[in-house]
Amino acid sequence: MRIDVLTLFPELFPGPLGESIIGRASERNLLELGTVNIRNFALDARGTVDDKPYGGGPGMLMMAEPVVSAIESVKKENSLVILTSPRGRVFNQSLAKELANYEHLVIVTGHYEGVDERAIELAVDMEISLGDFVLTSGVLPAMIITDAVARLLPGVLGDDASSVDESHSGNLLEYPQYTRPTEFRGLRVPEVLLSGDHGKIAKFRQKQRESLTRERRPDMWENFMSQTEKEV
């Protein structure tokens, strides 16, 4: 997969994406990361990419032409163009899996008060939000989307099963996990995990996942129950 991030702050990349698991994935050519400076497509020598919104209002808007030109500079026939936006589809594990099926993602990081709507209509396929809050720019969302998607690519985690048996897979949170020693400050590892009985361990972990999800994320639990009822 290749991911191109279009931003006004290319110097912030790769940042954390150049380290650890994602960094090693890039070194092994499992993932290509690129950046494009939207300011390079400004219409004047000053590099102006923003202007006041028609109709008034606070702040500035990113102009349509530089954004569209930047997108067109990297877009291919099989590309999916994403804009980070507070009004977009909320990002979750299910969407990360959906995006991992594409060969090329183009992530446009929003800045200022937003982007001229015409750029979105002409060149953006999907708007994505991290949640019900607003950040100063789309740089951090672009990094988070890239990290969440990249770790799902074959070979990136080393053991591909790691991305299956974890929080948010199957609409459930991950079960508690333990390592040595078997006792720490009076707290013991649950005996079932020491039993070697893989059937009992699987059942124990499933019950833990369901219990934690029901307690901490009732929204996810409702989705899990709905899906379970459909399968029955």
mmCIF file of C-alpha atoms in Angstrom:
data_model
loop_
_atom_site.group_PDB
_atom_site.id
_atom_site.type_symbol
_atom_site.label_atom_id
_atom_site.label_comp_id
_atom_site.label_asym_id
_atom_site.label_seq_id
_atom_site.Cartn_x
_atom_site.Cartn_y
_atom_site.Cartn_z
ATOM 1 C CA MET A 1 0.000 0.000 0.000
ATOM 2 C CA ARG A 2 1.001 3.599 -0.571
ATOM 3 C CA ILE A 3 -0.296 6.485 1.530
ATOM 4 C CA ASP A 4 0.266 10.080 0.462
ATOM 5 C CA VAL A 5 -0.473 12.827 2.994
ATOM 6 C CA LEU A 6 -1.255 16.272 1.610
ATOM 7 C CA THR A 7 -0.521 18.959 4.183
ATOM 8 C CA LEU A 8 0.758 22.457 4.858
ATOM 9 C CA PHE A 9 3.252 20.983 7.331
ATOM 10 C CA PRO A 10 5.168 18.187 5.534
ATOM 11 C CA GLU A 11 8.096 18.641 7.921
ATOM 12 C CA LEU A 12 6.020 16.945 10.633
ATOM 13 C CA PHE A 13 6.143 13.659 8.708
ATOM 14 C CA PRO A 14 6.981 10.860 9.081
ATOM 15 C CA GLY A 15 7.308 11.777 12.764
ATOM 16 C CA PRO A 16 6.150 8.802 14.862
ATOM 17 C CA LEU A 17 5.310 6.941 11.651
ATOM 18 C CA GLY A 18 9.032 6.619 10.988
ATOM 19 C CA GLU A 19 9.594 4.630 14.189
ATOM 20 C CA SER A 20 8.782 1.205 15.606
ATOM 21 C CA ILE A 21 6.403 -1.109 13.730
ATOM 22 C CA ILE A 22 5.280 1.348 11.029
ATOM 23 C CA GLY A 23 8.818 2.550 10.444
ATOM 24 C CA ARG A 24 10.054 -1.013 9.990
ATOM 25 C CA ALA A 25 7.157 -1.727 7.628
ATOM 26 C CA SER A 26 8.340 1.160 5.446
ATOM 27 C CA GLU A 27 11.920 -0.114 5.529
ATOM 28 C CA ARG A 28 10.691 -3.542 4.399
ATOM 29 C CA ASN A 29 8.649 -1.972 1.563
ATOM 30 C CA LEU A 30 5.348 -3.220 3.002
ATOM 31 C CA LEU A 31 4.193 0.396 3.091
ATOM 32 C CA GLU A 32 5.140 3.508 1.128
ATOM 33 C CA LEU A 33 4.612 6.852 2.849
ATOM 34 C CA GLY A 34 4.735 10.107 0.927
ATOM 35 C CA THR A 35 3.969 13.759 1.671
ATOM 36 C CA VAL A 36 2.902 16.603 -0.564
ATOM 37 C CA ASN A 37 3.161 20.259 0.423
ATOM 38 C CA ILE A 38 -0.126 21.850 -0.624
ATOM 39 C CA ARG A 39 1.578 25.230 -0.581
ATOM 40 C CA ASN A 40 3.597 24.165 -3.636
ATOM 41 C CA PHE A 41 0.366 24.500 -5.615
ATOM 42 C CA ALA A 42 -0.408 28.050 -4.524
ATOM 43 C CA LEU A 43 -1.387 30.540 -7.206
ATOM 44 C CA ASP A 44 1.114 33.222 -6.214
ATOM 45 C CA ALA A 45 4.766 33.507 -5.253
ATOM 46 C CA ARG A 46 3.863 34.041 -1.588
ATOM 47 C CA GLY A 47 2.385 30.564 -1.352
ATOM 48 C CA THR A 48 -1.107 31.715 -0.472
ATOM 49 C CA VAL A 49 -3.479 28.786 0.010
ATOM 50 C CA ASP A 50 -6.214 30.364 2.156
ATOM 51 C CA ASP A 51 -8.706 33.205 1.909
ATOM 52 C CA LYS A 52 -11.688 34.701 3.725
ATOM 53 C CA PRO A 53 -14.994 32.819 3.342
ATOM 54 C CA TYR A 54 -17.757 34.308 1.206
ATOM 55 C CA GLY A 55 -20.685 35.418 3.344
ATOM 56 C CA GLY A 56 -18.446 36.306 6.262
ATOM 57 C CA GLY A 57 -17.467 34.321 9.300
ATOM 58 C CA PRO A 58 -14.389 33.785 11.455
ATOM 59 C CA GLY A 59 -11.076 32.451 10.232
ATOM 60 C CA MET A 60 -9.838 31.476 6.795
ATOM 61 C CA LEU A 61 -10.618 28.668 4.355
ATOM 62 C CA MET A 62 -8.255 26.584 2.279
ATOM 63 C CA MET A 63 -8.764 27.547 -1.356
ATOM 64 C CA ALA A 64 -10.133 25.005 -3.805
ATOM 65 C CA GLU A 65 -7.537 25.227 -6.575
ATOM 66 C CA PRO A 66 -4.359 24.462 -4.566
ATOM 67 C CA VAL A 67 -6.084 21.553 -2.796
ATOM 68 C CA VAL A 68 -7.466 20.033 -5.991
ATOM 69 C CA SER A 69 -4.165 20.495 -7.836
ATOM 70 C CA ALA A 70 -2.264 18.821 -4.997
ATOM 71 C CA ILE A 71 -4.665 15.867 -5.056
ATOM 72 C CA GLU A 72 -4.420 15.514 -8.825
ATOM 73 C CA SER A 73 -0.618 15.464 -8.586
ATOM 74 C CA VAL A 74 -0.693 12.093 -6.804
ATOM 75 C CA LYS A 75 -4.128 10.610 -7.524
ATOM 76 C CA LYS A 76 -4.272 7.429 -9.574
ATOM 77 C CA GLU A 77 -7.095 5.365 -10.994
ATOM 78 C CA ASN A 78 -7.212 3.159 -7.882
ATOM 79 C CA SER A 79 -6.775 5.946 -5.293
ATOM 80 C CA LEU A 80 -9.157 6.751 -2.456
ATOM 81 C CA VAL A 81 -9.012 10.424 -1.455
ATOM 82 C CA ILE A 82 -9.764 11.193 2.196
ATOM 83 C CA LEU A 83 -10.226 14.551 3.890
ATOM 84 C CA THR A 84 -9.795 14.785 7.653
ATOM 85 C CA SER A 85 -12.843 16.718 8.821
ATOM 86 C CA PRO A 86 -14.930 17.081 12.014
ATOM 87 C CA ARG A 87 -18.056 16.464 9.956
ATOM 88 C CA GLY A 88 -16.797 13.213 8.446
ATOM 89 C CA ARG A 89 -17.554 9.569 9.083
ATOM 90 C CA VAL A 90 -16.265 8.617 12.525
ATOM 91 C CA PHE A 91 -13.097 6.554 12.314
ATOM 92 C CA ASN A 92 -13.147 3.118 13.948
ATOM 93 C CA GLN A 93 -11.598 -0.330 13.539
ATOM 94 C CA SER A 94 -14.178 -1.376 10.986
ATOM 95 C CA LEU A 95 -13.341 1.593 8.792
ATOM 96 C CA ALA A 96 -9.607 0.952 9.244
ATOM 97 C CA LYS A 97 -10.129 -2.572 7.879
ATOM 98 C CA GLU A 98 -12.109 -1.152 4.967
ATOM 99 C CA LEU A 99 -9.327 1.294 4.091
ATOM 100 C CA ALA A 100 -6.668 -1.427 4.352
ATOM 101 C CA ASN A 101 -8.120 -3.017 1.207
ATOM 102 C CA TYR A 102 -7.075 -0.084 -0.976
ATOM 103 C CA GLU A 103 -3.760 0.078 -2.811
ATOM 104 C CA HIS A 104 -3.441 3.860 -2.534
ATOM 105 C CA LEU A 105 -4.788 6.315 0.031
ATOM 106 C CA VAL A 106 -4.518 10.069 -0.372
ATOM 107 C CA ILE A 107 -5.128 11.840 2.947
ATOM 108 C CA VAL A 108 -5.764 15.585 2.780
ATOM 109 C CA THR A 109 -5.210 17.231 6.145
ATOM 110 C CA GLY A 110 -7.686 19.994 6.843
ATOM 111 C CA HIS A 111 -6.382 23.295 8.209
ATOM 112 C CA TYR A 112 -7.817 26.664 9.281
ATOM 113 C CA GLU A 113 -11.632 26.713 9.336
ATOM 114 C CA GLY A 114 -11.910 24.053 6.658
ATOM 115 C CA VAL A 115 -11.738 23.583 2.904
ATOM 116 C CA ASP A 116 -13.668 25.237 0.076
ATOM 117 C CA GLU A 117 -16.633 22.908 -0.539
ATOM 118 C CA ARG A 118 -15.898 22.777 -4.263
ATOM 119 C CA ALA A 119 -12.597 21.008 -3.612
ATOM 120 C CA ILE A 120 -14.494 18.366 -1.660
ATOM 121 C CA GLU A 121 -17.139 17.933 -4.361
ATOM 122 C CA LEU A 122 -14.547 17.693 -7.138
ATOM 123 C CA ALA A 123 -11.776 15.617 -5.626
ATOM 124 C CA VAL A 124 -12.590 14.019 -2.243
ATOM 125 C CA ASP A 125 -14.116 10.546 -1.919
ATOM 126 C CA MET A 126 -14.580 10.377 1.844
ATOM 127 C CA GLU A 127 -14.423 12.675 4.874
ATOM 128 C CA ILE A 128 -13.207 11.103 8.126
ATOM 129 C CA SER A 129 -13.405 12.385 11.698
ATOM 130 C CA LEU A 130 -11.652 10.962 14.769
ATOM 131 C CA GLY A 131 -14.584 11.886 16.996
ATOM 132 C CA ASP A 132 -16.735 14.665 18.369
ATOM 133 C CA PHE A 133 -13.985 17.183 18.989
ATOM 134 C CA VAL A 134 -11.957 19.680 16.960
ATOM 135 C CA LEU A 135 -8.168 19.814 16.532
ATOM 136 C CA THR A 136 -5.983 22.623 15.208
ATOM 137 C CA SER A 137 -5.283 20.689 12.000
ATOM 138 C CA GLY A 138 -5.678 17.325 10.343
ATOM 139 C CA VAL A 139 -2.030 16.309 10.824
ATOM 140 C CA LEU A 140 -2.603 14.145 13.905
ATOM 141 C CA PRO A 141 -5.733 12.486 12.441
ATOM 142 C CA ALA A 142 -3.758 11.662 9.276
ATOM 143 C CA MET A 143 -1.039 10.019 11.376
ATOM 144 C CA ILE A 144 -3.568 8.057 13.410
ATOM 145 C CA ILE A 145 -5.444 6.855 10.329
ATOM 146 C CA THR A 146 -2.161 5.831 8.708
ATOM 147 C CA ASP A 147 -1.014 3.924 11.799
ATOM 148 C CA ALA A 148 -4.353 2.124 12.291
ATOM 149 C CA VAL A 149 -4.555 1.098 8.626
ATOM 150 C CA ALA A 150 -0.899 0.198 8.126
ATOM 151 C CA ARG A 151 -0.797 -2.250 11.050
ATOM 152 C CA LEU A 152 -3.548 -4.266 9.333
ATOM 153 C CA LEU A 153 -1.465 -4.878 6.218
ATOM 154 C CA PRO A 154 -0.130 -8.438 5.810
ATOM 155 C CA GLY A 155 3.281 -8.873 7.409
ATOM 156 C CA VAL A 156 3.396 -5.533 9.226
ATOM 157 C CA LEU A 157 2.784 -6.947 12.713
ATOM 158 C CA GLY A 158 4.842 -10.084 12.148
ATOM 159 C CA ASP A 159 1.989 -12.239 13.447
ATOM 160 C CA ASP A 160 -1.104 -11.275 11.453
ATOM 161 C CA ALA A 161 -3.315 -12.864 14.122
ATOM 162 C CA SER A 162 -2.355 -9.981 16.423
ATOM 163 C CA SER A 163 -4.687 -7.662 14.528
ATOM 164 C CA VAL A 164 -7.588 -10.107 14.757
ATOM 165 C CA ASP A 165 -7.681 -10.973 18.451
ATOM 166 C CA GLU A 166 -7.691 -7.471 19.950
ATOM 167 C CA SER A 167 -9.957 -4.658 21.102
ATOM 168 C CA HIS A 168 -12.737 -3.664 18.679
ATOM 169 C CA SER A 169 -12.505 -6.861 16.663
ATOM 170 C CA GLY A 170 -15.946 -8.426 16.533
ATOM 171 C CA ASN A 171 -17.480 -5.422 18.337
ATOM 172 C CA LEU A 172 -15.823 -6.421 21.628
ATOM 173 C CA LEU A 173 -12.985 -5.083 23.766
ATOM 174 C CA GLU A 174 -9.891 -7.189 24.320
ATOM 175 C CA TYR A 175 -9.687 -9.540 27.300
ATOM 176 C CA PRO A 176 -7.207 -8.873 30.171
ATOM 177 C CA GLN A 177 -3.755 -10.374 29.639
ATOM 178 C CA TYR A 178 -0.976 -11.429 32.019
ATOM 179 C CA THR A 179 2.684 -12.414 31.947
ATOM 180 C CA ARG A 180 5.308 -13.513 34.491
ATOM 181 C CA PRO A 181 5.439 -13.633 37.467
ATOM 182 C CA THR A 182 2.319 -15.643 38.319
ATOM 183 C CA GLU A 183 1.841 -13.521 41.465
ATOM 184 C CA PHE A 184 2.541 -9.816 41.916
ATOM 185 C CA ARG A 185 1.759 -7.933 45.142
ATOM 186 C CA GLY A 186 -0.862 -10.443 46.121
ATOM 187 C CA LEU A 187 -2.554 -10.582 42.714
ATOM 188 C CA ARG A 188 -2.399 -13.920 40.900
ATOM 189 C CA VAL A 189 -2.831 -14.775 37.264
ATOM 190 C CA PRO A 190 -6.252 -16.486 36.829
ATOM 191 C CA GLU A 191 -5.736 -20.218 37.267
ATOM 192 C CA VAL A 192 -7.482 -21.084 34.007
ATOM 193 C CA LEU A 193 -4.679 -19.357 32.077
ATOM 194 C CA LEU A 194 -2.145 -21.658 33.747
ATOM 195 C CA SER A 195 -4.149 -24.802 33.049
ATOM 196 C CA GLY A 196 -2.999 -25.450 29.494
ATOM 197 C CA ASP A 197 -6.604 -26.219 28.544
ATOM 198 C CA HIS A 198 -7.008 -24.121 25.396
ATOM 199 C CA GLY A 199 -10.751 -24.707 25.219
ATOM 200 C CA LYS A 200 -11.310 -23.389 28.739
ATOM 201 C CA ILE A 201 -8.937 -20.496 28.111
ATOM 202 C CA ALA A 202 -10.848 -19.484 24.969
ATOM 203 C CA LYS A 203 -14.165 -19.550 26.841
ATOM 204 C CA PHE A 204 -12.684 -17.569 29.758
ATOM 205 C CA ARG A 205 -11.303 -14.905 27.430
ATOM 206 C CA GLN A 206 -14.576 -14.609 25.536
ATOM 207 C CA LYS A 207 -16.491 -14.112 28.785
ATOM 208 C CA GLN A 208 -13.994 -11.452 29.842
ATOM 209 C CA ARG A 209 -14.383 -9.637 26.528
ATOM 210 C CA GLU A 210 -18.147 -9.638 26.822
ATOM 211 C CA SER A 211 -18.115 -8.542 30.465
ATOM 212 C CA LEU A 212 -15.699 -5.659 29.868
ATOM 213 C CA THR A 213 -17.550 -4.467 26.784
ATOM 214 C CA ARG A 214 -20.934 -4.570 28.522
ATOM 215 C CA GLU A 215 -19.513 -2.568 31.444
ATOM 216 C CA ARG A 216 -17.324 -0.019 29.671
ATOM 217 C CA ARG A 217 -18.759 0.373 26.179
ATOM 218 C CA PRO A 218 -22.550 -0.164 26.177
ATOM 219 C CA ASP A 219 -22.666 1.217 22.623
ATOM 220 C CA MET A 220 -20.351 -1.547 21.393
ATOM 221 C CA TRP A 221 -22.223 -4.127 23.450
ATOM 222 C CA GLU A 222 -25.482 -3.137 21.774
ATOM 223 C CA ASN A 223 -23.897 -3.583 18.362
ATOM 224 C CA PHE A 224 -22.464 -6.948 19.392
ATOM 225 C CA MET A 225 -25.832 -8.180 20.607
ATOM 226 C CA SER A 226 -27.565 -6.962 17.452
ATOM 227 C CA GLN A 227 -25.039 -8.773 15.272
ATOM 228 C CA THR A 228 -25.364 -11.925 17.373
ATOM 229 C CA GLU A 229 -29.156 -11.894 17.001
ATOM 230 C CA LYS A 230 -28.819 -11.554 13.213
ATOM 231 C CA GLU A 231 -26.478 -14.540 13.020
ATOM 232 C CA VAL A 232 -28.890 -16.662 15.069
#
